[in-house]
Amino acid sequence: MESKTHQVECHNCRLANGCLAKGLDGDEIKQLETIISHKRPLKPSEFLYRQDDQAQSLFVVKSGSFRSTVLDAEGIEHTVDFHLPGELIGLEALQKGLFRGSVEALETASVCELPLAQLSPLSSKIPGLQSQLLHIIGSQFAAQHDRAALLGNHPASEKTARFLLMLSHRYSNLGYSSTEFNLSMPRYHIASFLCLSLETVSRQLGRLKEKGLISVQKRGIHINSLESLKSSI
Amino acid sequence: MESKTHQVECHNCRLANGCLAKGLDGDEIKQLETIISHKRPLKPSEFLYRQDDQAQSLFVVKSGSFRSTVLDAEGIEHTVDFHLPGELIGLEALQKGLFRGSVEALETASVCELPLAQLSPLSSKIPGLQSQLLHIIGSQFAAQHDRAALLGNHPASEKTARFLLMLSHRYSNLGYSSTEFNLSMPRYHIASFLCLSLETVSRQLGRLKEKGLISVQKRGIHINSLESLKSSI
DNA sequence: CGGGTCGTTGATGAGTTTCAATGATGGTGG
DNA sequence: CCACCATCATTGAAACTCATCAACGACCCG
């Protein structure tokens, strides 16, 4: 059974507050739950969808993390973004009903599925849902602005520090530690996201470690002082 | 009078087909026109809005072109995007009601203003408007994916060629020539967008000229062969 | 115990930035 | 009307960052 529906309960989901359900009353949440389905969890490096797939749904990350990529005309893959719990994925399909990039689980991960055909009418019916949808869309545009500032014309050292600070910030928003976390992606993905080579990323992490700003052990990151790391930029 | 309302007529606007009015019937367009206002045209390098301004409205480019920028924590400016006629600006404000970047006219330019307070209720009332709004939002996300592929890990020569091809494509969609156009921005803005130095941009344009792929005279660009330019990447 | 993936580290060279000088253009005021 | 200034673009030379190539070690899983 490909898309067996698992248990669905927005009303006691710890993410509901940053999710579509935010600001809805009990009855509205029930209506929302009726259109949400949960696919089985994805395994590491399994694809949620692939570029040019027909899009029937949007997705919200429930657990784990994802990476979204695009292939350019020459078949070179670029990492567009990483997605943590609570984030909405697939908005680029609103244009033509096709996904414009691929999304791949970085670890065991799960999503809530929001069928487009039902989301749109429901959001007309529930004003709070529409406004929350627009709010989330706005966050994504805002995040892109931040990303532009992160990736823009900076030396590798700064890109790396900024990358860690971005993750720190996002984990902190999710209620996790802002100073201690595990990278869910290999160096190669970070490099592709930052437009650097994987060796450079590795070396820059090493430098930050030498300076005493962070501790690194493979995927494990500990930021010794957020302030010093920021001011190192 | 700061925001004097100029003549508003979506129904005979040549851009209406790629704009919010697309797919609406005559009566619906009339309703849309009632909430749209036109500010006086902006002069070159005049700001449409500035980062952290309170956002009352979204904007659609009616004529001319714009550049959107963000300041990072260090006060360094990054060019996020260029905006041509028909494009919707300001979506990042849907999150918190604040603009997350600045938008600046590159030449004499005008916009249609869409007050957020009225747009949202109207789109609930007119299903076609809501779906067109979502469609446009989707295009912007799709465009970001394309931009990621454009800017990603490529040598300066490719970035420059891709940049020209992107503009060519966008002008062509607007009904202008895809092989002959004027850059509305100085080299410095192109450089900031492509994460290069302005000298590098200048040199790369020079190289493309030497190779016979394009003609350049300051802001004037003529692409001798789109196909050769593409295959040069 | 192999074999694969992943991360680190070193040496080298290419590509890009930076600094600097010069030329073209357009607007302004004498 | 022309000189002057500011802005923008081009070009050169030098310095440096970063990518590439390569080797090695750590780890995990079959």
XYZ file of C-alpha atoms (C1' of nucleotides) in Angstrom:
526
model
C 0.000 0.000 0.000
C 1.850 3.025 -1.259
C 0.358 5.853 0.740
C -1.143 4.222 3.750
C -2.568 6.813 6.077
C -0.901 6.882 9.444
C -2.237 8.492 12.534
C -2.976 12.147 12.015
C -3.308 14.542 14.850
C -2.477 18.166 14.344
C -4.066 19.063 17.637
C -1.319 17.426 19.614
C 1.540 17.902 17.192
C 4.319 19.865 18.781
C 4.953 21.602 15.488
C 1.390 22.789 14.994
C 2.308 26.209 16.248
C 4.607 26.978 13.354
C 2.558 25.048 10.907
C -0.641 25.504 8.964
C -2.717 24.742 12.018
C -1.538 27.835 13.827
C -4.346 30.091 14.910
C -7.102 27.686 13.966
C -9.757 26.652 16.468
C -10.516 23.070 17.363
C -13.158 22.578 14.730
C -11.059 24.092 11.977
C -8.159 21.866 12.907
C -10.431 18.877 12.544
C -11.321 19.962 9.041
C -7.671 20.405 8.239
C -6.907 16.946 9.570
C -9.398 15.402 7.199
C -7.375 16.421 4.171
C -3.950 15.625 5.604
C -2.432 12.246 5.052
C 0.835 10.811 6.254
C 2.998 8.755 4.016
C 5.206 6.111 5.490
C 8.486 7.498 6.802
C 11.225 7.965 4.244
C 14.583 6.314 4.538
C 17.864 8.204 4.238
C 18.505 9.405 0.683
C 15.036 8.361 -0.409
C 13.285 10.938 -2.574
C 10.088 12.633 -1.510
C 9.641 13.737 -5.092
C 11.750 14.321 -8.144
C 12.210 17.246 -10.474
C 9.461 17.440 -13.120
C 7.199 15.075 -11.213
C 3.532 15.895 -11.376
C 2.615 17.635 -8.123
C -0.519 16.527 -6.331
C 0.445 17.755 -2.907
C 2.488 20.038 -0.765
C 4.350 18.619 2.204
C 5.246 19.700 5.698
C 8.300 18.180 7.330
C 7.190 16.349 10.431
C 10.479 14.822 11.502
C 13.956 14.420 10.147
C 15.392 16.654 7.495
C 15.446 17.035 3.747
C 17.535 18.548 1.036
C 16.120 20.141 -2.088
C 18.112 20.230 -5.278
C 17.855 21.342 -8.865
C 19.560 19.981 -11.895
C 20.731 22.645 -14.297
C 20.724 22.275 -18.066
C 24.080 20.473 -17.917
C 22.879 17.948 -15.393
C 24.843 19.423 -12.522
C 23.084 19.206 -9.194
C 22.789 22.236 -6.923
C 21.601 22.182 -3.364
C 18.923 24.828 -3.016
C 18.007 24.391 0.607
C 17.746 22.187 3.628
C 14.407 21.610 5.285
C 13.819 21.073 8.977
C 10.648 20.084 10.806
C 7.726 22.463 10.407
C 8.770 23.712 6.988
C 6.512 23.644 3.963
C 7.907 21.992 0.863
C 6.780 22.083 -2.728
C 5.474 25.605 -3.168
C 7.281 25.941 -6.475
C 4.718 23.511 -7.888
C 1.945 26.070 -7.515
C 2.971 27.482 -10.840
C 2.485 24.655 -13.294
C 1.707 21.673 -11.136
C 5.214 20.336 -11.629
C 7.914 20.120 -9.014
C 10.832 22.239 -10.107
C 13.403 20.426 -8.049
C 13.922 17.181 -6.180
C 13.609 16.639 -2.464
C 15.533 13.918 -0.700
C 15.481 12.719 2.888
C 18.811 13.191 4.652
C 17.902 10.778 7.397
C 14.826 8.845 8.391
C 12.134 11.442 8.013
C 8.403 11.899 7.744
C 6.038 14.441 6.245
C 2.425 15.500 6.341
C 0.892 15.538 2.894
C -1.480 18.298 1.840
C -3.346 17.518 -1.384
C -3.479 20.677 -3.471
C -6.919 19.908 -4.821
C -8.341 20.029 -1.324
C -6.101 22.622 0.261
C -7.182 25.446 -1.977
C -10.950 25.158 -1.437
C -10.477 24.583 2.271
C -8.405 27.700 2.604
C -11.181 29.699 0.956
C -13.560 28.311 3.539
C -11.344 28.938 6.549
C -9.968 32.481 6.533
C -7.483 31.648 9.248
C -6.054 28.900 7.112
C -5.637 31.165 4.136
C -3.900 33.814 6.165
C -1.630 31.255 7.769
C -0.817 29.846 4.355
C 0.111 33.311 3.148
C 2.101 33.836 6.306
C 4.135 30.714 5.652
C 4.624 31.663 2.036
C 5.906 34.997 3.247
C 8.359 33.279 5.595
C 9.766 31.329 2.726
C 10.337 34.444 0.700
C 11.873 36.077 3.737
C 14.113 33.053 4.193
C 15.290 33.416 0.634
C 16.377 36.931 1.327
C 18.339 35.688 4.286
C 19.862 32.982 2.159
C 20.946 35.527 -0.414
C 22.762 37.402 2.314
C 24.291 34.157 3.553
C 25.551 33.021 0.192
C 26.437 36.346 -1.314
C 29.944 37.447 -2.083
C 31.639 36.185 1.064
C 34.862 34.278 1.582
C 34.606 30.606 2.416
C 35.337 31.211 6.078
C 32.343 33.489 6.457
C 30.029 31.292 4.463
C 30.862 28.401 6.726
C 30.359 30.367 9.922
C 27.112 31.818 8.606
C 25.915 28.375 7.677
C 26.430 27.114 11.207
C 24.739 30.188 12.623
C 21.780 29.695 10.322
C 21.361 26.110 11.466
C 21.795 27.172 15.062
C 19.046 29.716 14.634
C 16.702 27.285 12.996
C 17.261 24.573 15.570
C 16.734 27.087 18.295
C 13.384 28.073 16.759
C 12.405 24.432 16.893
C 13.190 24.235 20.572
C 16.487 22.437 20.197
C 19.865 23.560 21.415
C 21.341 26.445 19.476
C 24.873 25.452 20.360
C 24.923 21.712 19.999
C 23.536 19.798 17.053
C 24.330 17.161 14.506
C 24.653 17.972 10.864
C 22.306 15.708 8.987
C 24.146 16.171 5.718
C 27.598 15.173 4.502
C 30.240 17.787 3.721
C 29.495 17.475 0.059
C 25.964 18.777 0.481
C 27.111 21.707 2.554
C 29.667 22.511 -0.104
C 27.091 22.351 -2.843
C 24.793 24.624 -0.871
C 27.537 27.159 -0.168
C 29.039 26.917 -3.655
C 32.335 25.646 -2.335
C 34.292 22.458 -2.712
C 33.873 19.853 -0.013
C 37.554 20.108 0.880
C 37.185 23.798 1.509
C 34.240 23.217 3.812
C 36.219 20.636 5.724
C 39.183 22.984 6.022
C 37.061 25.914 7.134
C 35.420 23.851 9.832
C 38.905 22.870 10.886
C 39.888 26.519 11.087
C 36.912 27.419 13.215
C 37.900 24.588 15.478
C 41.511 25.780 15.663
C 40.291 29.217 16.630
C 38.380 27.648 19.473
C 35.034 28.853 18.158
C 33.484 25.437 17.663
C 34.099 21.783 18.299
C 33.658 19.391 15.413
C 33.563 15.628 15.403
C 32.340 14.458 12.039
C 28.690 15.465 12.010
C 28.663 16.669 15.583
C 28.886 20.438 16.023
C 29.280 22.323 19.237
C 29.368 26.106 19.107
C 31.476 27.288 21.998
C 30.182 30.831 21.878
C 27.535 32.109 19.532
C 28.732 35.635 20.060
C 32.357 34.922 19.228
C 31.279 32.967 16.177
C 29.163 35.870 14.993
C 31.858 38.397 15.582
C 34.352 36.196 13.735
C 32.507 37.028 10.527
C -0.084 64.618 -2.867
C 2.023 61.618 -2.075
C 0.092 58.776 -3.634
C -2.071 60.423 -6.205
C -4.075 57.843 -8.072
C -3.297 57.741 -11.729
C -5.443 56.162 -14.387
C -6.087 52.522 -13.663
C -7.186 50.144 -16.318
C -6.266 46.520 -16.032
C -8.652 45.640 -18.816
C -6.483 47.257 -21.434
C -3.108 46.743 -19.825
C -0.821 44.773 -22.058
C 0.604 43.014 -19.037
C -2.736 41.855 -17.658
C -2.209 38.425 -19.119
C 0.765 37.638 -16.935
C -0.581 39.560 -14.006
C -3.170 39.111 -11.319
C -5.958 39.910 -13.752
C -5.310 36.819 -15.795
C -8.325 34.595 -16.129
C -10.724 37.040 -14.519
C -13.911 38.106 -16.246
C -14.853 41.718 -16.912
C -16.729 42.212 -13.702
C -14.013 40.665 -11.589
C -11.410 42.853 -13.221
C -13.496 45.865 -12.287
C -13.465 44.782 -8.665
C -9.733 44.300 -8.828
C -9.302 47.769 -10.313
C -11.091 49.323 -7.379
C -8.367 48.266 -4.964
C -5.415 49.044 -7.213
C -3.761 52.410 -7.073
C -0.893 53.793 -9.063
C 1.796 55.817 -7.445
C 3.598 58.440 -9.435
C 6.421 57.012 -11.521
C 9.722 56.487 -9.741
C 12.927 58.106 -10.856
C 16.154 56.160 -11.395
C 17.660 54.920 -8.131
C 14.587 56.003 -6.204
C 13.401 53.442 -3.664
C 10.009 51.788 -3.892
C 10.488 50.663 -0.314
C 13.298 50.046 2.098
C 14.292 47.101 4.231
C 12.295 46.942 7.486
C 9.650 49.352 6.223
C 6.135 48.582 7.297
C 4.381 46.863 4.389
C 0.933 48.017 3.457
C 0.971 46.800 -0.108
C 2.367 44.501 -2.705
C 3.432 45.916 -6.050
C 3.390 44.841 -9.659
C 5.949 46.328 -12.004
C 4.111 48.209 -14.717
C 7.048 49.693 -16.584
C 10.766 50.031 -16.143
C 12.799 47.752 -13.940
C 13.798 47.345 -10.335
C 16.494 45.787 -8.253
C 15.888 44.202 -4.881
C 18.629 44.071 -2.302
C 19.284 42.930 1.237
C 21.719 44.279 3.731
C 23.425 41.584 5.758
C 24.394 41.955 9.381
C 27.613 43.701 8.374
C 25.842 46.247 6.252
C 26.992 44.755 2.981
C 24.442 44.997 0.219
C 23.529 41.984 -1.898
C 21.473 42.065 -5.050
C 18.758 39.462 -4.703
C 16.946 39.922 -7.969
C 15.974 42.164 -10.823
C 12.330 42.805 -11.573
C 10.843 43.381 -14.998
C 7.308 44.429 -15.961
C 4.561 42.089 -14.857
C 6.410 40.800 -11.820
C 5.008 40.884 -8.317
C 7.170 42.490 -5.657
C 6.987 42.386 -1.895
C 5.791 38.878 -1.151
C 8.390 38.506 1.580
C 6.308 40.962 3.610
C 3.496 38.432 3.936
C 5.319 36.983 6.904
C 5.513 39.811 9.393
C 4.237 42.812 7.508
C 7.771 44.109 7.117
C 9.712 44.298 3.895
C 12.789 42.147 4.202
C 14.779 43.920 1.570
C 14.850 47.160 -0.358
C 13.611 47.729 -3.869
C 15.064 50.419 -6.045
C 14.133 51.668 -9.509
C 16.892 51.146 -12.055
C 15.345 53.596 -14.472
C 12.148 55.590 -14.660
C 9.588 53.016 -13.622
C 6.039 52.617 -12.414
C 4.093 50.103 -10.376
C 0.557 49.081 -9.552
C -0.036 49.049 -5.822
C -2.108 46.300 -4.199
C -3.084 47.095 -0.611
C -2.719 43.928 1.441
C -5.690 44.745 3.608
C -7.960 44.645 0.595
C -6.242 42.032 -1.506
C -6.745 39.203 0.931
C -10.520 39.553 1.346
C -10.989 40.137 -2.357
C -9.116 36.973 -3.208
C -11.404 35.025 -0.894
C -14.343 36.444 -2.808
C -12.970 35.796 -6.280
C -11.671 32.237 -6.609
C -9.943 33.054 -9.874
C -7.979 35.763 -8.157
C -6.858 33.472 -5.394
C -5.726 30.813 -7.800
C -3.901 33.358 -9.921
C -2.222 34.718 -6.825
C -1.065 31.248 -5.891
C 0.046 30.698 -9.453
C 2.214 33.796 -9.330
C 3.595 32.808 -5.953
C 4.487 29.467 -7.469
C 6.284 31.161 -10.355
C 8.396 33.083 -7.944
C 9.438 29.950 -6.131
C 10.131 28.311 -9.449
C 12.206 31.306 -10.473
C 14.253 30.926 -7.333
C 15.081 27.390 -8.262
C 16.233 28.616 -11.620
C 18.272 31.302 -9.955
C 19.956 28.743 -7.745
C 20.990 26.846 -10.838
C 22.178 30.064 -12.428
C 24.286 31.182 -9.511
C 25.476 27.829 -8.281
C 29.055 26.674 -8.458
C 29.890 27.930 -11.946
C 32.895 29.797 -13.274
C 32.459 33.491 -13.979
C 32.233 32.914 -17.723
C 29.204 30.666 -17.334
C 27.507 32.875 -14.812
C 27.784 35.790 -17.186
C 26.441 33.858 -20.148
C 23.613 32.443 -18.067
C 22.750 35.890 -16.845
C 22.376 37.176 -20.379
C 20.330 34.153 -21.350
C 18.066 34.663 -18.362
C 17.418 38.263 -19.351
C 16.908 37.233 -22.941
C 14.313 34.714 -21.856
C 12.494 37.172 -19.661
C 12.436 39.903 -22.267
C 11.188 37.414 -24.794
C 8.320 36.460 -22.481
C 7.390 40.124 -22.324
C 7.218 40.346 -26.083
C 10.544 42.104 -26.541
C 13.488 40.953 -28.567
C 15.354 38.032 -27.099
C 18.588 38.979 -28.823
C 18.783 42.738 -28.461
C 18.212 44.624 -25.262
C 19.667 47.220 -22.977
C 20.899 46.347 -19.529
C 19.133 48.622 -17.121
C 21.740 48.097 -14.411
C 25.408 48.997 -14.120
C 28.106 46.346 -14.034
C 28.326 46.647 -10.303
C 24.780 45.388 -9.828
C 25.336 42.476 -12.155
C 28.453 41.606 -10.212
C 26.656 41.783 -6.919
C 23.900 39.556 -8.267
C 26.329 36.991 -9.652
C 28.675 37.181 -6.655
C 31.556 38.401 -8.761
C 33.607 41.555 -8.856
C 32.549 44.174 -11.348
C 35.865 43.905 -13.149
C 35.294 40.221 -13.691
C 31.880 40.880 -15.175
C 33.360 43.447 -17.499
C 36.097 41.069 -18.560
C 33.717 38.197 -19.123
C 31.480 40.316 -21.292
C 34.593 41.267 -23.190
C 35.437 37.609 -23.675
C 32.002 36.765 -24.971
C 32.427 39.627 -27.411
C 35.849 38.396 -28.501
C 34.380 34.988 -29.152
C 31.832 36.609 -31.406
C 28.920 35.419 -29.317
C 27.585 38.848 -28.410
C 28.084 42.511 -29.152
C 28.416 44.871 -26.234
C 28.386 48.632 -26.156
C 28.093 49.759 -22.575
C 24.544 48.803 -21.636
C 23.577 47.655 -25.095
C 23.629 43.901 -25.619
C 23.151 42.045 -28.852
C 23.222 38.269 -28.760
C 24.500 37.082 -32.108
C 23.231 33.562 -31.686
C 21.251 32.282 -28.756
C 22.220 28.746 -29.614
C 25.940 29.396 -29.694
C 25.712 31.336 -26.471
C 23.906 28.442 -24.803
C 26.339 25.883 -26.073
C 29.246 28.013 -24.896
C 28.264 27.179 -21.340
C 37.792 -9.012 7.308
C 37.197 -6.482 2.981
C 34.798 -2.647 0.474
C 32.246 1.415 0.311
C 31.276 5.992 1.945
C 32.838 9.885 4.265
C 36.121 13.177 6.161
C 40.738 15.108 6.571
C 45.017 16.930 4.953
C 48.707 18.367 1.621
C 50.611 20.376 -2.758
C 49.805 22.689 -6.860
C 47.759 25.703 -10.220
C 43.940 28.180 -12.112
C 40.553 31.622 -11.630
C 39.181 35.656 -9.362
C 39.801 39.625 -6.468
C 42.108 43.605 -5.517
C 44.565 47.730 -6.491
C 45.455 51.065 -9.832
C 45.303 53.844 -13.932
C 42.799 55.387 -17.891
C 38.991 56.495 -20.923
C 34.153 57.399 -22.007
C 29.828 59.536 -20.837
C 26.458 62.628 -19.015
C 25.016 66.235 -16.132
C 25.906 70.835 -13.918
C 27.164 75.354 -13.341
C 30.021 79.165 -14.627
C 28.712 76.752 -24.802
C 32.299 74.669 -22.700
C 34.861 73.194 -18.671
C 34.418 70.447 -14.905
C 33.079 66.712 -12.056
C 30.984 62.338 -10.939
C 29.741 58.024 -12.496
C 30.575 54.090 -15.095
C 33.334 50.893 -17.899
C 37.629 48.969 -19.423
C 42.181 47.134 -18.919
C 46.597 45.655 -16.663
C 49.515 43.560 -13.026
C 50.013 41.378 -8.681
C 48.282 38.756 -4.801
C 45.433 35.553 -2.961
C 41.678 32.520 -2.333
C 39.888 28.442 -3.602
C 39.417 24.235 -6.655
C 41.580 20.295 -8.069
C 44.205 16.173 -7.707
C 45.859 12.886 -4.643
C 46.710 10.084 -0.624
C 45.296 8.568 3.681
C 42.504 7.327 7.781
C 38.041 6.461 10.090
C 33.861 4.337 10.147
C 29.998 1.288 9.016
C 27.883 -2.619 7.060
C 27.615 -6.896 4.741
